[in-house]
Coordinates of C-alpha atoms in Angstrom, one line a residue:
X231 CA -15.0 198.4 -161.6
X232 CA -16.7 196.8 -158.6
X233 CA -16.4 193.0 -158.5
X234 CA -19.1 191.1 -156.8
X235 CA -17.9 188.3 -154.5
X236 CA -20.6 185.7 -153.7
X237 CA -20.4 182.0 -153.1
X238 CA -22.1 181.2 -156.4
X239 CA -21.8 183.8 -159.2
X240 CA -24.9 182.5 -160.9
X241 CA -27.1 182.4 -157.8
X242 CA -29.2 185.5 -158.6
X243 CA -31.3 185.1 -155.4
X244 CA -28.1 185.7 -153.4
X245 CA -27.5 188.8 -155.4
X246 CA -31.0 190.1 -154.7
X247 CA -30.5 189.8 -151.0
X248 CA -26.9 190.9 -150.5
X249 CA -26.0 193.3 -153.3
X250 CA -29.0 194.6 -155.2
X251 CA -29.4 198.3 -154.6
X252 CA -33.0 199.4 -155.1
X253 CA -32.4 203.1 -154.4
X254 CA -32.9 205.4 -157.4
X255 CA -31.0 208.5 -158.2
X256 CA -30.6 210.9 -155.3
X257 CA -32.2 208.4 -152.9
X258 CA -35.7 208.7 -154.4
X259 CA -38.5 206.5 -153.1
X260 CA -39.0 205.0 -156.6
X261 CA -37.4 201.6 -156.9
X262 CA -34.9 201.4 -159.7
X263 CA -33.4 198.0 -160.7
X264 CA -29.6 198.1 -160.1
X265 CA -27.7 195.8 -162.5
X266 CA -24.3 197.5 -161.9
X267 CA -22.9 194.2 -160.7
X268 CA -23.3 192.9 -164.2
X269 CA -21.7 195.8 -166.1
X270 CA -18.7 194.6 -168.2
X271 CA -18.7 191.3 -166.3
X272 CA -18.3 188.1 -168.4
X273 CA -20.1 186.1 -165.8
X274 CA -23.4 187.9 -166.7
X275 CA -23.0 188.3 -170.4
X276 CA -24.2 186.4 -173.4
X277 CA -23.2 189.0 -176.1
X278 CA -20.4 191.3 -177.0
X279 CA -20.8 195.1 -177.7
X280 CA -18.1 196.3 -180.1
X281 CA -17.6 200.1 -180.2
X282 CA -15.7 201.5 -183.1
X283 CA -14.4 205.1 -182.6
X284 CA -13.7 207.4 -185.5
X285 CA -10.4 209.3 -185.1
X286 CA -10.7 213.1 -184.7
X287 CA -9.2 215.3 -187.3
X288 CA -6.3 217.4 -186.1
X289 CA -8.2 220.6 -186.2
X290 CA -11.2 219.2 -184.2
X291 CA -9.4 216.8 -181.9
X292 CA -10.5 217.2 -178.4
X293 CA -9.8 215.4 -175.2
X294 CA -12.3 215.7 -172.4
X295 CA -9.5 215.8 -169.8
X296 CA -8.1 219.1 -171.3
X297 CA -11.4 220.9 -170.6
X298 CA -10.6 222.7 -167.4
X299 CA -13.7 224.9 -167.6
X300 CA -17.2 225.3 -169.1
X301 CA -15.7 227.7 -171.6
X302 CA -13.2 225.1 -172.8
X303 CA -16.0 222.6 -173.2
X304 CA -18.0 225.0 -175.2
X305 CA -15.1 225.8 -177.5
X306 CA -13.9 222.2 -178.0
X307 CA -17.0 220.1 -177.6
X308 CA -20.0 222.1 -178.9
X309 CA -21.8 220.1 -181.6
X310 CA -25.4 219.7 -182.9
X311 CA -27.4 216.6 -182.7
X312 CA -28.0 216.9 -186.5
X313 CA -24.3 216.3 -187.0
X314 CA -24.6 213.1 -185.0
X315 CA -27.3 211.8 -187.3
X316 CA -25.2 212.0 -190.5
X317 CA -24.1 208.8 -192.0
X318 CA -20.4 208.8 -192.7
X319 CA -17.7 206.2 -193.2
X320 CA -16.2 205.0 -189.9
X321 CA -12.5 204.7 -189.6
X322 CA -11.5 202.4 -186.8
X323 CA -9.1 203.9 -184.3
X324 CA -9.4 201.4 -181.6
X325 CA -11.6 198.6 -180.6
X326 CA -12.9 198.0 -177.1
X327 CA -14.9 195.0 -176.2
X328 CA -17.5 195.2 -173.4
X329 CA -19.5 192.3 -171.9
X330 CA -22.9 193.9 -171.7
X331 CA -26.1 192.1 -170.9
X332 CA -28.8 193.1 -168.5
X333 CA -30.5 190.0 -167.1
X334 CA -34.2 190.0 -168.1
X335 CA -35.5 188.4 -164.9
X336 CA -34.4 188.1 -161.3
X337 CA -36.1 185.5 -159.3
X338 CA -38.9 185.2 -161.9
X339 CA -39.6 189.0 -161.8
X340 CA -39.6 190.8 -165.2
X341 CA -38.2 194.3 -165.1
X342 CA -39.4 196.7 -167.8
X343 CA -37.7 199.9 -168.8
X344 CA -40.5 202.4 -167.9
X345 CA -38.9 205.3 -169.9
X346 CA -38.1 203.3 -173.0
X347 CA -34.5 204.4 -172.4
X348 CA -32.6 201.4 -173.6
X349 CA -30.0 201.9 -176.3
X350 CA -31.1 200.1 -179.4
X351 CA -28.7 197.2 -180.0
X352 CA -28.4 195.6 -183.4
X353 CA -29.4 192.0 -183.1
X354 CA -26.7 189.8 -184.6
X355 CA -24.9 186.8 -183.4
X356 CA -25.0 186.4 -179.6
X357 CA -21.3 187.0 -179.5
X358 CA -20.9 190.0 -181.7
X359 CA -23.0 193.2 -181.8
X360 CA -21.5 196.3 -183.4
X361 CA -22.2 200.0 -182.6
X362 CA -20.6 202.7 -184.6
X363 CA -20.0 206.0 -182.8
X364 CA -19.2 209.2 -184.6
X365 CA -17.6 212.1 -182.7
X366 CA -18.6 210.7 -179.4
X367 CA -16.3 210.8 -176.4
X368 CA -15.4 207.3 -175.4
X369 CA -15.7 208.1 -171.7
X370 CA -19.1 209.6 -172.0
X371 CA -20.5 206.6 -173.8
X372 CA -19.1 204.2 -171.2
X373 CA -20.6 206.4 -168.5
X374 CA -24.0 206.2 -170.3
X375 CA -23.8 202.4 -170.5
X376 CA -22.8 202.2 -166.9
X377 CA -25.8 204.4 -166.0
X378 CA -28.2 202.1 -167.8
X379 CA -27.0 199.3 -165.5
X380 CA -26.7 201.1 -162.2
X381 CA -28.9 204.3 -162.5
X382 CA -26.0 206.4 -161.3
X383 CA -22.9 208.2 -162.6
X384 CA -19.5 208.5 -161.0
X385 CA -18.6 211.7 -162.8
X386 CA -19.7 215.0 -161.3
X387 CA -17.8 217.7 -163.2
X388 CA -19.9 220.0 -165.4
X389 CA -18.0 219.3 -168.6
X390 CA -18.2 215.5 -168.2
X391 CA -21.9 215.7 -167.3
X392 CA -22.5 217.7 -170.4
X393 CA -20.7 215.1 -172.5
X394 CA -22.9 212.4 -171.0
X395 CA -26.0 214.5 -171.6
X396 CA -25.2 215.0 -175.2
X397 CA -24.6 211.3 -175.7
X398 CA -27.8 210.4 -173.8
X399 CA -29.7 212.7 -176.1
X400 CA -28.4 211.0 -179.2
X401 CA -29.5 207.7 -178.0
X402 CA -32.7 209.0 -176.4
X403 CA -32.0 207.8 -172.9
X404 CA -34.4 210.2 -171.1
X405 CA -33.7 208.9 -167.6
X406 CA -30.0 209.7 -168.0
X407 CA -30.8 213.1 -169.4
X408 CA -32.9 213.9 -166.4
X409 CA -30.2 212.6 -164.1
X410 CA -27.5 214.8 -165.7
X411 CA -29.9 217.8 -165.8
X412 CA -30.5 217.5 -162.1
X413 CA -26.9 217.2 -161.2
X414 CA -26.1 220.2 -163.3
X415 CA -28.9 222.2 -161.6
X416 CA -27.4 221.4 -158.2
X417 CA -24.0 222.8 -159.2
X418 CA -23.3 226.5 -158.6
X419 CA -24.7 228.5 -161.6
X420 CA -22.6 231.1 -163.3
X421 CA -23.3 233.4 -166.3
X422 CA -20.9 231.3 -168.3
X423 CA -22.6 228.0 -167.5
X424 CA -26.2 229.5 -167.8
X425 CA -25.4 230.8 -171.3
X426 CA -23.8 227.5 -172.3
X427 CA -26.9 225.5 -171.1
X428 CA -29.1 227.8 -173.2
X429 CA -26.8 227.4 -176.2
X430 CA -27.2 223.6 -176.3
X431 CA -28.6 222.3 -179.6
X432 CA -32.3 223.1 -179.9
X433 CA -33.2 219.4 -180.0
X434 CA -31.6 219.0 -176.6
X435 CA -33.2 222.0 -175.1
X436 CA -36.6 220.9 -176.3
X437 CA -36.4 217.6 -174.5
X438 CA -38.6 217.4 -171.4
X439 CA -35.7 216.0 -169.4
X440 CA -33.6 219.2 -170.0
X441 CA -36.3 221.8 -169.6
X442 CA -35.8 222.2 -165.8
X443 CA -32.1 222.9 -166.5
X444 CA -32.9 225.5 -169.2
X445 CA -35.5 227.1 -166.9
X446 CA -33.0 227.4 -164.1
X447 CA -30.5 229.0 -166.4
X448 CA -33.1 231.5 -167.6
X449 CA -34.1 232.3 -164.0
X450 CA -30.5 232.8 -163.0
X451 CA -29.8 235.3 -165.8
X452 CA -33.1 237.1 -165.3
X453 CA -32.4 237.5 -161.6
X454 CA -28.8 238.6 -162.1
X455 CA -29.7 241.3 -164.7
X456 CA -33.0 242.3 -163.1
X457 CA -31.9 245.9 -163.0
X458 CA -30.7 246.4 -166.5
X459 CA -29.5 250.0 -165.9
X460 CA -26.8 248.7 -163.5
X461 CA -25.4 246.2 -166.1
X462 CA -26.0 247.9 -169.4
X463 CA -22.6 247.0 -170.9
X464 CA -22.8 243.4 -169.7
X465 CA -26.3 242.9 -171.1
X466 CA -25.4 244.6 -174.3
X467 CA -22.7 241.9 -174.8
X468 CA -25.0 239.0 -174.1
X469 CA -25.8 236.5 -176.9
X470 CA -29.4 236.2 -178.2
X471 CA -30.3 233.4 -175.8
X472 CA -29.2 235.5 -172.8
X473 CA -31.2 238.5 -174.1
X474 CA -34.3 236.4 -174.4
X475 CA -33.9 235.1 -170.8
X476 CA -33.5 238.6 -169.4
X477 CA -36.2 240.5 -171.3
X478 CA -38.9 237.8 -171.1
X479 CA -38.9 238.4 -167.3
X480 CA -42.0 240.1 -165.7
X481 CA -39.7 241.4 -162.9
X482 CA -37.4 243.3 -165.1
X483 CA -36.6 246.7 -163.6
X484 CA -36.6 249.2 -166.4
X485 CA -37.7 252.8 -166.6
X486 CA -40.5 251.9 -169.1
X487 CA -41.3 249.6 -172.0
X488 CA -40.0 252.4 -174.2
X489 CA -36.6 251.8 -172.7
X490 CA -36.9 248.1 -173.5
X491 CA -37.6 248.9 -177.1
X492 CA -34.6 251.3 -177.3
X493 CA -32.2 248.9 -175.7
X494 CA -33.2 245.9 -177.9
X495 CA -32.9 248.2 -180.9
X496 CA -29.4 249.1 -179.8
X497 CA -28.5 245.5 -179.1
X498 CA -29.7 244.3 -182.5
X499 CA -27.8 247.0 -184.4
X500 CA -24.7 246.0 -182.5
X501 CA -25.0 242.2 -183.1
X502 CA -26.7 242.2 -186.5
X503 CA -25.3 245.0 -188.5
X504 CA -26.9 243.8 -191.7
X505 CA -30.5 245.1 -192.1
X506 CA -32.0 241.9 -193.5
X507 CA -30.6 239.8 -190.6
X508 CA -31.8 242.4 -188.1
X509 CA -35.3 242.4 -189.5
X510 CA -35.3 238.6 -189.4
X511 CA -34.3 238.4 -185.7
X512 CA -36.9 241.1 -184.8
X513 CA -39.6 239.2 -186.6
X514 CA -38.7 235.8 -185.1
X515 CA -37.1 236.4 -181.7
X516 CA -36.7 240.0 -180.4
X517 CA -40.2 241.3 -181.3
X518 CA -41.9 239.0 -178.9
X519 CA -39.8 240.3 -176.0
X520 CA -41.3 243.9 -176.4
X521 CA -44.6 244.6 -174.7
X522 CA -45.9 247.1 -177.2
X523 CA -49.2 247.7 -175.5
X524 CA -47.3 249.3 -172.6
X525 CA -45.2 251.6 -174.8
X526 CA -46.2 255.3 -175.1
X527 CA -48.1 256.5 -178.2
X528 CA -45.1 258.7 -179.1
X529 CA -42.8 255.7 -179.2
X530 CA -45.3 253.6 -181.1
X531 CA -45.3 256.2 -183.8
X532 CA -41.5 255.7 -184.1
X533 CA -42.0 251.9 -184.5
X534 CA -44.1 252.6 -187.6
X535 CA -41.2 254.4 -189.3
X536 CA -38.4 252.2 -188.0
X537 CA -36.6 250.4 -190.8
X538 CA -35.5 247.6 -188.4
X539 CA -39.0 246.2 -188.4
X540 CA -40.5 244.5 -191.4
X541 CA -43.1 246.8 -193.1
X542 CA -45.8 244.2 -192.5
X543 CA -45.1 243.5 -188.9
X544 CA -44.8 247.0 -187.5
X545 CA -48.4 248.1 -188.3
X546 CA -49.7 244.9 -186.7
X547 CA -48.0 245.3 -183.4
X548 CA -48.8 249.0 -183.2
X549 CA -52.5 248.3 -184.0
X550 CA -52.7 245.6 -181.3
X551 CA -51.1 248.0 -178.8
X552 CA -53.6 250.8 -179.6
X553 CA -56.6 248.4 -179.4
X554 CA -55.3 247.3 -176.0
X555 CA -55.0 250.9 -174.7
X556 CA -58.5 251.6 -175.9
X557 CA -60.0 248.6 -173.9
X558 CA -61.6 249.0 -170.5
X559 CA -59.5 248.2 -167.5
X560 CA -61.5 245.0 -166.9
X561 CA -60.8 243.8 -170.4
X562 CA -57.1 244.7 -170.1
X563 CA -56.8 242.6 -167.0
X564 CA -58.6 239.7 -168.7
X565 CA -56.2 239.8 -171.6
X566 CA -53.2 239.9 -169.3
X567 CA -54.5 236.9 -167.3
X568 CA -55.1 234.8 -170.4
X569 CA -51.4 234.8 -171.1
X570 CA -50.2 234.2 -167.6
X571 CA -48.6 230.9 -168.4
X572 CA -47.3 231.9 -171.8
X573 CA -43.5 232.0 -172.3
X574 CA -43.7 235.4 -173.8
X575 CA -46.2 238.0 -172.6
X576 CA -47.5 241.0 -174.4
X577 CA -50.2 242.5 -172.2
X578 CA -48.8 241.9 -168.7
X579 CA -47.3 245.0 -167.1
X580 CA -43.7 244.8 -165.8
X581 CA -42.4 246.5 -162.6
X582 CA -41.5 249.7 -164.4
X583 CA -39.5 252.4 -162.5
X584 CA -41.7 255.0 -164.2
X585 CA -45.3 254.1 -163.6
X586 CA -47.6 254.0 -166.7
X587 CA -50.2 256.7 -167.1
X588 CA -53.3 257.0 -169.2
X589 CA -53.9 260.2 -171.0
X590 CA -56.9 261.8 -172.7
X591 CA -56.0 264.8 -174.8
X592 CA -58.1 267.7 -176.1
X593 CA -57.1 270.3 -178.6
X594 CA -60.3 272.5 -178.5
X595 CA -61.6 274.7 -177.2
X596 CA -58.3 274.8 -175.3
X597 CA -55.3 272.5 -175.1
X598 CA -56.0 270.2 -172.2
X599 CA -55.2 266.7 -171.0
X600 CA -56.6 264.4 -168.3
X601 CA -54.0 262.1 -166.8
X602 CA -54.7 259.0 -164.7
X603 CA -52.1 257.4 -162.4
X604 CA -52.8 254.2 -160.4
X605 CA -50.5 253.1 -157.6
X606 CA -50.8 249.7 -155.8
X607 CA -50.8 249.6 -152.0
X608 CA -47.5 247.8 -151.9
X609 CA -45.9 250.4 -154.2
X610 CA -47.1 253.1 -151.8
X611 CA -45.8 251.1 -148.8
X612 CA -42.3 251.0 -150.3
X613 CA -42.3 254.8 -150.3
X614 CA -42.0 255.0 -146.5
X615 CA -40.2 256.8 -144.9
X616 CA -38.6 259.0 -147.6
X617 CA -39.0 257.3 -151.0
X618 CA -40.5 258.5 -154.3
X619 CA -41.9 257.1 -157.5
X620 CA -42.1 258.7 -160.9
X621 CA -44.7 258.4 -163.7
X622 CA -43.9 258.0 -167.3
X623 CA -43.8 261.2 -169.3
X624 CA -46.9 262.7 -171.0
X625 CA -47.2 265.7 -173.2
X626 CA -49.2 268.9 -173.3
X627 CA -48.7 271.7 -175.8
X628 CA -45.5 270.2 -177.0
X629 CA -44.0 270.1 -173.4
X630 CA -43.2 266.9 -171.5
X631 CA -44.6 266.5 -167.9
X632 CA -44.4 263.8 -165.2
X633 CA -45.8 263.0 -161.8
X634 CA -43.8 262.1 -158.7
X635 CA -45.4 260.6 -155.6
X636 CA -43.5 261.0 -152.3
X637 CA -43.6 260.1 -148.6
X638 CA -42.9 263.4 -146.9
X639 CA -42.5 264.7 -143.4
X640 CA -45.3 267.3 -142.8
X641 CA -43.6 270.5 -141.9
X642 CA -46.2 271.7 -139.5
X643 CA -47.4 268.6 -137.8
X644 CA -44.1 266.6 -137.9
X645 CA -45.6 263.3 -139.2
X646 CA -45.1 261.4 -142.5
X647 CA -47.7 261.9 -145.2
X648 CA -48.4 261.3 -148.9
X649 CA -47.4 264.0 -151.4
X650 CA -48.0 264.4 -155.1
X651 CA -46.1 266.7 -157.5
X652 CA -46.3 267.7 -161.2
X653 CA -43.0 268.4 -162.9
X654 CA -41.9 269.6 -166.4
X655 CA -39.2 267.7 -168.1
X656 CA -37.5 270.4 -170.2
X657 CA -34.7 272.3 -168.6
X658 CA -33.5 275.7 -169.6
X659 CA -35.2 279.1 -170.1
X660 CA -38.6 277.6 -171.3
X661 CA -41.6 278.9 -169.4
X662 CA -45.1 277.3 -169.6
X663 CA -48.2 278.4 -167.8
X664 CA -50.7 275.6 -166.7
X665 CA -54.0 275.4 -164.7
X666 CA -54.1 272.1 -162.9
X667 CA -56.4 270.1 -160.6
X668 CA -55.5 267.0 -158.5
X669 CA -58.2 264.5 -157.6
X670 CA -58.4 261.0 -156.1
X671 CA -61.1 258.3 -155.9
X672 CA -62.5 258.1 -152.4
X673 CA -64.9 255.8 -150.5
X674 CA -67.7 255.4 -150.1
X675 CA -68.8 256.7 -153.5
X676 CA -65.5 255.8 -155.2
X677 CA -65.8 258.9 -157.3
X678 CA -62.9 261.2 -158.0
X679 CA -62.9 263.9 -155.4
X680 CA -61.0 267.1 -156.1
X681 CA -58.2 267.8 -153.7
X682 CA -56.4 270.9 -155.0
X683 CA -56.7 273.4 -157.8
X684 CA -54.1 275.9 -158.8
X685 CA -52.0 277.5 -161.6
X686 CA -48.3 277.5 -162.1
X687 CA -45.8 278.9 -164.6
X688 CA -43.3 276.2 -165.1
X689 CA -39.6 276.9 -165.9
X690 CA -37.0 274.3 -166.7
X691 CA -36.7 271.6 -164.0
X692 CA -39.4 273.0 -161.7
X693 CA -42.3 271.1 -160.1
X694 CA -45.5 272.0 -158.2
X695 CA -47.6 270.0 -155.8
X696 CA -48.6 269.2 -152.3
X697 CA -46.6 267.6 -149.5
X698 CA -49.8 266.3 -147.8
X699 CA -52.3 265.6 -150.6
X700 CA -54.9 264.1 -148.3
X701 CA -54.3 266.1 -145.2
X702 CA -53.8 263.0 -143.0
X703 CA -50.9 261.2 -141.4
X704 CA -49.2 258.4 -143.3
X705 CA -50.5 255.7 -140.9
X706 CA -54.1 256.8 -141.6
X707 CA -53.5 256.9 -145.3
X708 CA -52.1 253.4 -145.3
X709 CA -54.5 251.9 -142.8
X710 CA -56.6 248.8 -143.8
X711 CA -59.8 251.0 -143.6
X712 CA -58.2 253.8 -145.7
X713 CA -60.7 255.7 -147.9
X714 CA -58.3 256.0 -150.7
X715 CA -57.3 252.4 -151.5
X716 CA -60.0 250.6 -153.6
X717 CA -59.3 246.9 -154.0
X718 CA -55.7 247.7 -153.1
X719 CA -55.2 250.5 -155.7
X720 CA -54.8 254.3 -155.2
X721 CA -56.5 256.1 -158.1
X722 CA -55.1 259.6 -158.9
X723 CA -56.2 262.0 -161.6
X724 CA -54.9 265.4 -162.8
X725 CA -56.4 267.8 -165.3
X726 CA -53.9 270.2 -167.0
X727 CA -55.0 273.1 -169.2
X728 CA -52.7 275.5 -171.0
X729 CA -53.3 279.0 -169.8
X730 CA -54.2 281.5 -172.5

């Protein structure tokens, strides 16, 4: 404890000049009164704060010093704010007397607590004020009191900061919660700590002061598990809070939204083996992570018959998805933009590895489908010099097909160019004859212009297409004045007809 040495201990003007520290937390420009000199000092006190600590039961006894890691803290110190609020009999273990009184004025200036952060003290006799503390670490409470005087904390370890944060939440000391949250955000984040921050009691997480810490934890997990396919086993073992952080991300790299649905279904069946619990968690938590409008129609049909979804919820999400698919592109973009700031998005498209397609199917007079594939300029730019991107699967005559766009080296002219291919998913002895036509929108009319027509008999694992779809070098195709990018988007179309 720092002891102030001045000629006259009661000369507050001397204190203002020589020892008052106006700097706020982290050296902010905002002036914060610093009454640290008066903390637990009898020279500046006119009342006594008596703290009565309830002894821990043997099975729940915990010492903050024994927590060597975040995991220890989580196991030994996890508690909910609701438990703090319960009124129980207090058994006195020890009694500590602090001399606590923040001076109301200094040199005639009145300092108000702008955040209404002061701990409510029970008014009693000037010499005796009691505060009963249930299940609260003694050190954390003292740190909180010290912070209220000095606007700073001496502790810097994650476990100790979490203790202070929990106590500050109980007594609604928002400035201390913000301070702890900022210190914790500045510490190196790990999966263990991120999951712990997200597993704090809901009342703590909902506090404005803790929101930046929770957001940082979500961003860390979303970035670490951005490519779910590389960490499938780890992600499958994440708790619900971690799953929400990962799958609410727009930047999630997955094959398609169908893959998101399949993974979350697998996760739910692993962590919630009871059907009723699984339906509940899908209805309240997991369902909002799935962007049903970007699922294929074949997978949406499976949603309707999936027992894991409540019978009333499944038709609603499928109907919403189908209505979205039927909207014009302009309306779809408007719906996506409306939820840009929402915590959970339904209409915004992720960065799928398999690009979405739009399909119009005909059964008569012949089995036929028209497939539309749009690629952004930046997606095409990433193909150079030898990359490729695949579309989602679509079906014709019971067979699965897909597109693949490539950056190729033209065999005759020895320059890079844009190529487009059509492949059949099924492998094996299956044969399937198709008439096809490739087209692309082109300036100045912006109509679809046919590029190639042909026919091909597919066998398992085969593909057909053109290495240089537009007959121009890559640099011309990607140029700012390219005829094939309209508002930064390349519009491709293919018509497929089953040959009789």
